[in-house]
PDB file of C-alpha atoms in Angstrom:
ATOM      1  CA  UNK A 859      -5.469  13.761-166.490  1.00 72.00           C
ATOM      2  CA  UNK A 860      -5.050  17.405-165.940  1.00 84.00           C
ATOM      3  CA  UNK A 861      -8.458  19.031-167.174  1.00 90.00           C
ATOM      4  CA  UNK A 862      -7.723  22.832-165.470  1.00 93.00           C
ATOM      5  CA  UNK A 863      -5.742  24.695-162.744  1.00 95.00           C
ATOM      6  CA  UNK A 864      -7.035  27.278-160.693  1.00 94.00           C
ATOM      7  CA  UNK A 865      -4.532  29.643-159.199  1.00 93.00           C
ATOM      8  CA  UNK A 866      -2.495  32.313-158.952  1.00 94.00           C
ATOM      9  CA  UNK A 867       0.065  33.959-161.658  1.00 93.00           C
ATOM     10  CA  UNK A 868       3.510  33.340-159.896  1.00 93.00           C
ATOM     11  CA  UNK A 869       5.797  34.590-163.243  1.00 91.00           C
ATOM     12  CA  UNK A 870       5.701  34.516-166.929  1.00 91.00           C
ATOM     13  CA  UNK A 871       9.317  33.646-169.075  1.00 90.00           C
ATOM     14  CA  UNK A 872      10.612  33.951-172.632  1.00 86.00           C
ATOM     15  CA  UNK A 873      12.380  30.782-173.454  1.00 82.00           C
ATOM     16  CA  UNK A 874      13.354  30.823-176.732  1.00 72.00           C
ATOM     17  CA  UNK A 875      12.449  32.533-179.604  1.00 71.00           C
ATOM     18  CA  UNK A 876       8.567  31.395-179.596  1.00 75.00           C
ATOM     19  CA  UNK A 877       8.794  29.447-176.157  1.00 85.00           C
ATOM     20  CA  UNK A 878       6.680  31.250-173.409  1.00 91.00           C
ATOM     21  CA  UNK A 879       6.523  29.282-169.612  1.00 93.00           C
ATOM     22  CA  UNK A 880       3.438  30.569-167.400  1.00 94.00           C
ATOM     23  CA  UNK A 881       4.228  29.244-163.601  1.00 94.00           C
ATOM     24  CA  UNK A 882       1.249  28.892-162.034  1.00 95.00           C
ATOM     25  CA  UNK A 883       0.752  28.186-157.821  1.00 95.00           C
ATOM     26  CA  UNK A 884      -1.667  25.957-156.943  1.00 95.00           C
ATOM     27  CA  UNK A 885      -2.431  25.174-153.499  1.00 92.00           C
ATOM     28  CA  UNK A 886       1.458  26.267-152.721  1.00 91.00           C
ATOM     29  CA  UNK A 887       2.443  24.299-155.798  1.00 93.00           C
ATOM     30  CA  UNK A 888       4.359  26.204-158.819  1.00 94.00           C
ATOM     31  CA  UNK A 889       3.314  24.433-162.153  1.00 94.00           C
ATOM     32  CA  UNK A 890       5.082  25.261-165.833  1.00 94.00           C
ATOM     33  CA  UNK A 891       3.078  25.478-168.443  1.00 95.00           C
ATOM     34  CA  UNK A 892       3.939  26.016-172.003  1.00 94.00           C
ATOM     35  CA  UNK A 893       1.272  28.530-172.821  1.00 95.00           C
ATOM     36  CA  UNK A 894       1.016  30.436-176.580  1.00 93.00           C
ATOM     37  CA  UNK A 895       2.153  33.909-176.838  1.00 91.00           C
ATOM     38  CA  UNK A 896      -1.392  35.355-177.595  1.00 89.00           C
ATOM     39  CA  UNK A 897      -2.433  33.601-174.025  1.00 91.00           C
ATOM     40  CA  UNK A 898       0.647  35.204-172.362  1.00 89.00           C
ATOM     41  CA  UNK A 899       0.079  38.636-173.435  1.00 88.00           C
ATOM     42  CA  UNK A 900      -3.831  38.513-172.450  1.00 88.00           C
ATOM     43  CA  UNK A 901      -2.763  37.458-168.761  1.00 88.00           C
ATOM     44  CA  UNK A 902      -3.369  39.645-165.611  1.00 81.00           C
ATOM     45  CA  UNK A 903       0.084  40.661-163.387  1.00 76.00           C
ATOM     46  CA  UNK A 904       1.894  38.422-161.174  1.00 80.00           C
ATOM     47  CA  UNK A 905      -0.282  37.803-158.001  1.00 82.00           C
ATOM     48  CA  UNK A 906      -3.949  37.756-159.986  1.00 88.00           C
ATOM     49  CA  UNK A 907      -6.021  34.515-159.958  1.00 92.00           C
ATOM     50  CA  UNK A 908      -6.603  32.616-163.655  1.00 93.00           C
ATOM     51  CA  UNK A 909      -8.000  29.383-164.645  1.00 95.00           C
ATOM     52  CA  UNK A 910      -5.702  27.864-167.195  1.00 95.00           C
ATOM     53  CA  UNK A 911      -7.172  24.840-169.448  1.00 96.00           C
ATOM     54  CA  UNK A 912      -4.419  22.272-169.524  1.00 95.00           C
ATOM     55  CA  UNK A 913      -3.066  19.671-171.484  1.00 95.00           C
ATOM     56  CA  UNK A 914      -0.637  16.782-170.436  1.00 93.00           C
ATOM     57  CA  UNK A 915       1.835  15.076-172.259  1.00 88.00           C
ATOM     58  CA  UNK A 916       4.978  13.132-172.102  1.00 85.00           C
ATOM     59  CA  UNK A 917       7.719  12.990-174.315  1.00 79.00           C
ATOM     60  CA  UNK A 918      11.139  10.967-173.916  1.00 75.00           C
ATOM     61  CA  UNK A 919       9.547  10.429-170.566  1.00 79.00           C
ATOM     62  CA  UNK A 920       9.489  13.490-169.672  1.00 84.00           C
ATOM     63  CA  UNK A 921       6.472  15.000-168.340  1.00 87.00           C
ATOM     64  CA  UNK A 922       4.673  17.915-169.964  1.00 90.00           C
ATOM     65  CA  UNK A 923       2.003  20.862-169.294  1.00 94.00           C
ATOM     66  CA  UNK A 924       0.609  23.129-172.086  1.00 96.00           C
ATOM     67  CA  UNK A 925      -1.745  26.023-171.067  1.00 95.00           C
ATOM     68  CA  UNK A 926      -4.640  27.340-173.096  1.00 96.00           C
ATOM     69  CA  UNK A 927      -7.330  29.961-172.829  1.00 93.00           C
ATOM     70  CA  UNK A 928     -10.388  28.081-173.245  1.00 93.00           C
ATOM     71  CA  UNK A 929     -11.305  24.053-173.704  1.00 92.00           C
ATOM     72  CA  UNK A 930     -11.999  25.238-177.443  1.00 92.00           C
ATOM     73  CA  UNK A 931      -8.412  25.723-177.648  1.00 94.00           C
ATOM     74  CA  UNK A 932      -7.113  23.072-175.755  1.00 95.00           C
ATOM     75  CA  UNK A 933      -9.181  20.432-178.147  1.00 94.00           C
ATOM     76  CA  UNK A 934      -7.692  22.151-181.582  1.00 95.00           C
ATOM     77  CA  UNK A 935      -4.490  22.487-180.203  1.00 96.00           C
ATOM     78  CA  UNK A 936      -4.806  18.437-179.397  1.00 95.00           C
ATOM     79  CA  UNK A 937      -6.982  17.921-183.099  1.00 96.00           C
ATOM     80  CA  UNK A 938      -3.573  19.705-184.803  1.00 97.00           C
ATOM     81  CA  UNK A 939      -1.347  17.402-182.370  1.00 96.00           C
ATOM     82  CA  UNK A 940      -3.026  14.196-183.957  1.00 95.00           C
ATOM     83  CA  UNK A 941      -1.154  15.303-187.697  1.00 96.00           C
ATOM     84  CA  UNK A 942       1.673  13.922-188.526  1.00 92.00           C
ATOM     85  CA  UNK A 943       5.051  16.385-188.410  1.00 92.00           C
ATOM     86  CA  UNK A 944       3.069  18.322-186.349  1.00 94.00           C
ATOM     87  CA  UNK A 945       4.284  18.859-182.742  1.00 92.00           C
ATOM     88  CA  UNK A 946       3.487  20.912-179.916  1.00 92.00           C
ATOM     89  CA  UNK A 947       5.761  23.771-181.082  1.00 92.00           C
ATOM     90  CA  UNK A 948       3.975  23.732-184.745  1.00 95.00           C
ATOM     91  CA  UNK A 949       0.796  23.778-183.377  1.00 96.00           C
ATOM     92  CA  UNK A 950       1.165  26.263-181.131  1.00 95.00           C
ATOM     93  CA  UNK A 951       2.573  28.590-183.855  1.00 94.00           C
ATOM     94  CA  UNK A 952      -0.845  28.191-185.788  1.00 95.00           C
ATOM     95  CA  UNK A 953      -2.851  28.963-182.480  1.00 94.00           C
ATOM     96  CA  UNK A 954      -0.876  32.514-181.946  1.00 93.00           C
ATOM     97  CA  UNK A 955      -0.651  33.183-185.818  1.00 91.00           C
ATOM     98  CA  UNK A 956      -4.590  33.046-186.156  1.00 90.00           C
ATOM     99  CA  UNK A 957      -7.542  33.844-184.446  1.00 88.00           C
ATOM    100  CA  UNK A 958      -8.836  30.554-183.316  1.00 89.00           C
ATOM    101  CA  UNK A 959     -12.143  30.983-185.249  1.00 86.00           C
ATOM    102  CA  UNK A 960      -9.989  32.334-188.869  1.00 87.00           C
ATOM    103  CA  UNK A 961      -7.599  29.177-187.886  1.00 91.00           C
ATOM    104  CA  UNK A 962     -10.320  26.961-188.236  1.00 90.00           C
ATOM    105  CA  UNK A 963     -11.703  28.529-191.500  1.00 85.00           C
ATOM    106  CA  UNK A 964      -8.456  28.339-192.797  1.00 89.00           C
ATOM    107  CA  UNK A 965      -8.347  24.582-192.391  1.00 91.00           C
ATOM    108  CA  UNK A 966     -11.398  24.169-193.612  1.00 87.00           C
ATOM    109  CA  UNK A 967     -11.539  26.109-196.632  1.00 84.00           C
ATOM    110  CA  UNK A 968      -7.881  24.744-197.185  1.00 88.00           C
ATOM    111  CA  UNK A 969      -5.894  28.276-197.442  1.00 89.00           C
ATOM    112  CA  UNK A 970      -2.891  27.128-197.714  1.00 91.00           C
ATOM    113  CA  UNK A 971      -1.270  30.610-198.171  1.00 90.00           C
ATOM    114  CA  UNK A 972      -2.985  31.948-194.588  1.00 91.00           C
ATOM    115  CA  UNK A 973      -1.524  28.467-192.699  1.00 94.00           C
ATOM    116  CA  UNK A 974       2.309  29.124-194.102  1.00 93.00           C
ATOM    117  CA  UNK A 975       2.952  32.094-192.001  1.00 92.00           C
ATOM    118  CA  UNK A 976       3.421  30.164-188.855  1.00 93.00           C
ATOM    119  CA  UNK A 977       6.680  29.860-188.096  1.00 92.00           C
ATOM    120  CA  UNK A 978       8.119  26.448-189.087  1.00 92.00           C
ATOM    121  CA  UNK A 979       5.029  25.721-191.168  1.00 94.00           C
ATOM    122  CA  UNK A 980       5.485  24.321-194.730  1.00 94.00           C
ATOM    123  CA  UNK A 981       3.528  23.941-197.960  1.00 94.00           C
ATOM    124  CA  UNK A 982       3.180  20.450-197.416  1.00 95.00           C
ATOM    125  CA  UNK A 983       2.462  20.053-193.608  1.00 96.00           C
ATOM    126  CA  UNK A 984      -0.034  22.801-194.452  1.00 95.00           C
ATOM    127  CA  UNK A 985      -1.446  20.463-197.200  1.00 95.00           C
ATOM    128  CA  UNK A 986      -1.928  17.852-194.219  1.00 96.00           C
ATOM    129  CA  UNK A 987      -3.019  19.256-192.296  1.00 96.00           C
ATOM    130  CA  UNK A 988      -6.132  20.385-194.547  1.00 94.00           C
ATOM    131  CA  UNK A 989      -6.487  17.284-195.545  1.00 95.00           C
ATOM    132  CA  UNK A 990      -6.252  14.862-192.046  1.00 95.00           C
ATOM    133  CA  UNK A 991      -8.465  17.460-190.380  1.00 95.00           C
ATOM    134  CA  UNK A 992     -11.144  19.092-192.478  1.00 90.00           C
ATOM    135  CA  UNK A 993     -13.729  16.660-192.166  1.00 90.00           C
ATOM    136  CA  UNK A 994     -13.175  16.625-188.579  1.00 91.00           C
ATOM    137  CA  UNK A 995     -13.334  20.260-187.855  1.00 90.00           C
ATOM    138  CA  UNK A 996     -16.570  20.733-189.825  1.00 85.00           C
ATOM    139  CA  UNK A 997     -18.017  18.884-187.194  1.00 84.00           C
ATOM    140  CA  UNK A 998     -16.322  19.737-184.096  1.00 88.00           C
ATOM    141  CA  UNK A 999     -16.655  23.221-185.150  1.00 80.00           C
ATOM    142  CA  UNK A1000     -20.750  22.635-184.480  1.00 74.00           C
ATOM    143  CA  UNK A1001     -19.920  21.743-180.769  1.00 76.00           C
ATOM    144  CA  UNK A1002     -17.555  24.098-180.298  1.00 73.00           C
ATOM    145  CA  UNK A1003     -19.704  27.343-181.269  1.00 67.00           C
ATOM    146  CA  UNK A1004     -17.292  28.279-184.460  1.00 63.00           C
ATOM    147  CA  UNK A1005     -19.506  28.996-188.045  1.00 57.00           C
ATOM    148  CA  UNK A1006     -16.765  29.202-190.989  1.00 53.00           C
ATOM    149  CA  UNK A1007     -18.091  32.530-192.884  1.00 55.00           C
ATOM    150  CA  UNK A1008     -18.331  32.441-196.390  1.00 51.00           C
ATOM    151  CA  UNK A1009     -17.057  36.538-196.692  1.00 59.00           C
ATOM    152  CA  UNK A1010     -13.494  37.080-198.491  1.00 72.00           C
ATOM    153  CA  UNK A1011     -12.325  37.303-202.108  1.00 79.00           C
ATOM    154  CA  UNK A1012     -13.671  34.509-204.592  1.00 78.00           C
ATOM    155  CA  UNK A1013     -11.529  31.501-204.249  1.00 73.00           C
ATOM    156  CA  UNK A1014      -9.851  32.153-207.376  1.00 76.00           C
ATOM    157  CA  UNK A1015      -8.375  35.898-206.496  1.00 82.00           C
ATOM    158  CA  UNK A1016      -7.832  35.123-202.435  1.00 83.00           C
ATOM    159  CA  UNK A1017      -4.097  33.180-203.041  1.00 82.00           C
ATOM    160  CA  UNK A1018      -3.271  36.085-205.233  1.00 86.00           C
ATOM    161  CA  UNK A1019      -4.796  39.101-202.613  1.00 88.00           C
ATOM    162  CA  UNK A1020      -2.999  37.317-199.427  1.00 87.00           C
ATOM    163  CA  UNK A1021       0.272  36.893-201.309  1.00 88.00           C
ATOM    164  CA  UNK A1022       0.437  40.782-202.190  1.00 90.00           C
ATOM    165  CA  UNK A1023      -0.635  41.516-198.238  1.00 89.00           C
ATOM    166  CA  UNK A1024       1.880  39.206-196.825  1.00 88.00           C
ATOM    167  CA  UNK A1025       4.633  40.789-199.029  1.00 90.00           C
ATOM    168  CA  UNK A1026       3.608  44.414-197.937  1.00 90.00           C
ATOM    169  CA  UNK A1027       4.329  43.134-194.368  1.00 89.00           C
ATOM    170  CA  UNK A1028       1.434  42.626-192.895  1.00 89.00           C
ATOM    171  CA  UNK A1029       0.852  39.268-190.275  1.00 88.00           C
ATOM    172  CA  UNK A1030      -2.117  36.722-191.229  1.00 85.00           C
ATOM    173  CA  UNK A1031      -4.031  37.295-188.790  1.00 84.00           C
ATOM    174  CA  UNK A1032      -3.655  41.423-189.563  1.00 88.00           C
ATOM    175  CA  UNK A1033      -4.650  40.271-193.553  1.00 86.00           C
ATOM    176  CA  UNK A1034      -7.402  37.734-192.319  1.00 84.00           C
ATOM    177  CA  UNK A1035      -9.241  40.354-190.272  1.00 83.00           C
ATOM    178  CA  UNK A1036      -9.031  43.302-193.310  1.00 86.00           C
ATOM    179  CA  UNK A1037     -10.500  41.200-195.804  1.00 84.00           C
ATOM    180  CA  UNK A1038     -13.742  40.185-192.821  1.00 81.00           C
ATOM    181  CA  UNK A1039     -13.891  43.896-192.398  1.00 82.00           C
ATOM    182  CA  UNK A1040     -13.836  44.754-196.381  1.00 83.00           C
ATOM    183  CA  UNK A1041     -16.546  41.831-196.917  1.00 80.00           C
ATOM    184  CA  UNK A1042     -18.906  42.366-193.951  1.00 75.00           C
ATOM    185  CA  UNK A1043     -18.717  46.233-193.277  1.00 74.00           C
ATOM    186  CA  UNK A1044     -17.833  47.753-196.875  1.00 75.00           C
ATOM    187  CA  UNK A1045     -19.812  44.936-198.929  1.00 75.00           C
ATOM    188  CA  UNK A1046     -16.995  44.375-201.249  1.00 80.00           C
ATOM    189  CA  UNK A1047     -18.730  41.517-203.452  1.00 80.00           C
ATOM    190  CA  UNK A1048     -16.327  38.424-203.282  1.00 80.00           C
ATOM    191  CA  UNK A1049     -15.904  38.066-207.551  1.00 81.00           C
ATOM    192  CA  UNK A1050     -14.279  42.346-207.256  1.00 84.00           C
ATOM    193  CA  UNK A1051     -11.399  42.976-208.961  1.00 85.00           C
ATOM    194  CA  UNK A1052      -7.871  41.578-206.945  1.00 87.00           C
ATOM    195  CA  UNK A1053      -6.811  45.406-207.043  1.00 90.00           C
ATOM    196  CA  UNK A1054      -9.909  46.619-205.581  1.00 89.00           C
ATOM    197  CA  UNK A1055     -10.043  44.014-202.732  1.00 88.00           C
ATOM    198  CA  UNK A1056      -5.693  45.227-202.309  1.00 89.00           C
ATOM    199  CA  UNK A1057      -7.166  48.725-202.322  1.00 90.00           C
ATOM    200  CA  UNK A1058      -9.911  48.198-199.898  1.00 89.00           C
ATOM    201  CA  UNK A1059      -7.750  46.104-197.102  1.00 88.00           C
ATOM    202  CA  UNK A1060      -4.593  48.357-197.499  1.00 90.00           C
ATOM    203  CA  UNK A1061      -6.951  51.785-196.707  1.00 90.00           C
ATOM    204  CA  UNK A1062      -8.416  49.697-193.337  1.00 87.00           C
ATOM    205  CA  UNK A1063      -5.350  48.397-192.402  1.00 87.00           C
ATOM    206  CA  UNK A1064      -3.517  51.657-192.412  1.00 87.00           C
ATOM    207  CA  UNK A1065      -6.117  53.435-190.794  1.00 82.00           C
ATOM    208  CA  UNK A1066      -6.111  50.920-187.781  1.00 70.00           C
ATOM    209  CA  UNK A1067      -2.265  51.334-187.733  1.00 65.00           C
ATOM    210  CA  UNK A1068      -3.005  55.460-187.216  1.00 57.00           C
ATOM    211  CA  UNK A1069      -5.413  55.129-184.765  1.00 52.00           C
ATOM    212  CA  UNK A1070      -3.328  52.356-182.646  1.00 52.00           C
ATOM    213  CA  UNK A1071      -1.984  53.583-179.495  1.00 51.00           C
TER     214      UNK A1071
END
């Protein structure tokens, strides 16, 4: 109904713990959209021009907007939407836990472990998710420009190297990029030791965390 809007940032509000409302003005009009954090944060100030990609929805007749950064978004947000037990709020909370591309290798290569650290997101709605929407990501992936990598631990040792990570603190998508960086720019093989592939992402990790601002 509502592909885009086109206009100007009028205000951005916590609403909730995870609830972030973007009002937009259009043409004189103010719009609220429910946008993800990650979205929110990357926004210009109040008074800059932005193109938000929108979804529309109703629910207990009331109506709704969502706000995304891209159509690529918009469509996973509305592939994770067609799971059942998974709502707007769930799905959101995958699309600001990951990267969009690591969320979709995630689903994909069924990581369970990676897909439990959005908030409200349980073994078993992870499991269906995997399972409803593999087949259909492999191919949307194709139109939508995203190539799962095959770099990481071994499938065997990965469960057991995010666990550790996750328990030292560190977010998914924090533990998702280390082990891309270990693979592609140190050439860790994938079948190395769990402690060495630990070793490896702890030493990048905490050197990004000195060198942050």
């Amino acid at each position: 109904m509502i592909s885009y809007l086109k206009g100007i940032v009028a205000g951005i509000q916590n609403v909730g713990t995870n609830r972030v409302i973007l009002t937009l003005e259009v043409n004189g009009m103010g719009y609220d959209l429910q946008v993800p954090q990650r979205l929110a944060k990357q926004l210009p100030t109040t008074g800059d021009l932005v193109q938000i990609f929108t979804h529309y929805q109703v629910r207990e007749e009331v109506p709704l907007l969502y706000g995304f950064s891209s159509p690529a978004e918009r469509d996973l947000f509305r592939h994770l939407l067609s799971v059942s037990g998974v709502g707007a709020s769930l799905a959101i909370a995958l699309l600001d836990t990951l990267e969009l591309p690591d969320l979709v290798q995630a689903i994909i290569a069924a990581n369970i472990q990676i897909l439990i650290q959005a908030p409200g997101v349980g073994k078993k709605i992870a499991e269906r998710i995997c399972l409803e929407l593999k087949a259909k990501l492999i191919e949307w992936r194709k139109s939508a420009g995203f190539f799962v990598a095959t770099e990481g631990p071994a499938p065997g040792i990965l469960e057991e190297v995010q666990m550790t990570l996750f328990a030292l603190g560190y977010t998914a998508h924090e533990v998702s990029h280390a082990l891309h960086v270990v693979s592609e720019d140190i050439g860790l093989p994938k079948d190395a030791y769990v402690e060495d592939w630990i070793k490896q992402a702890i030493a990048h990790l905490s050197s990004s965390e000195q060198v942050s601002p």
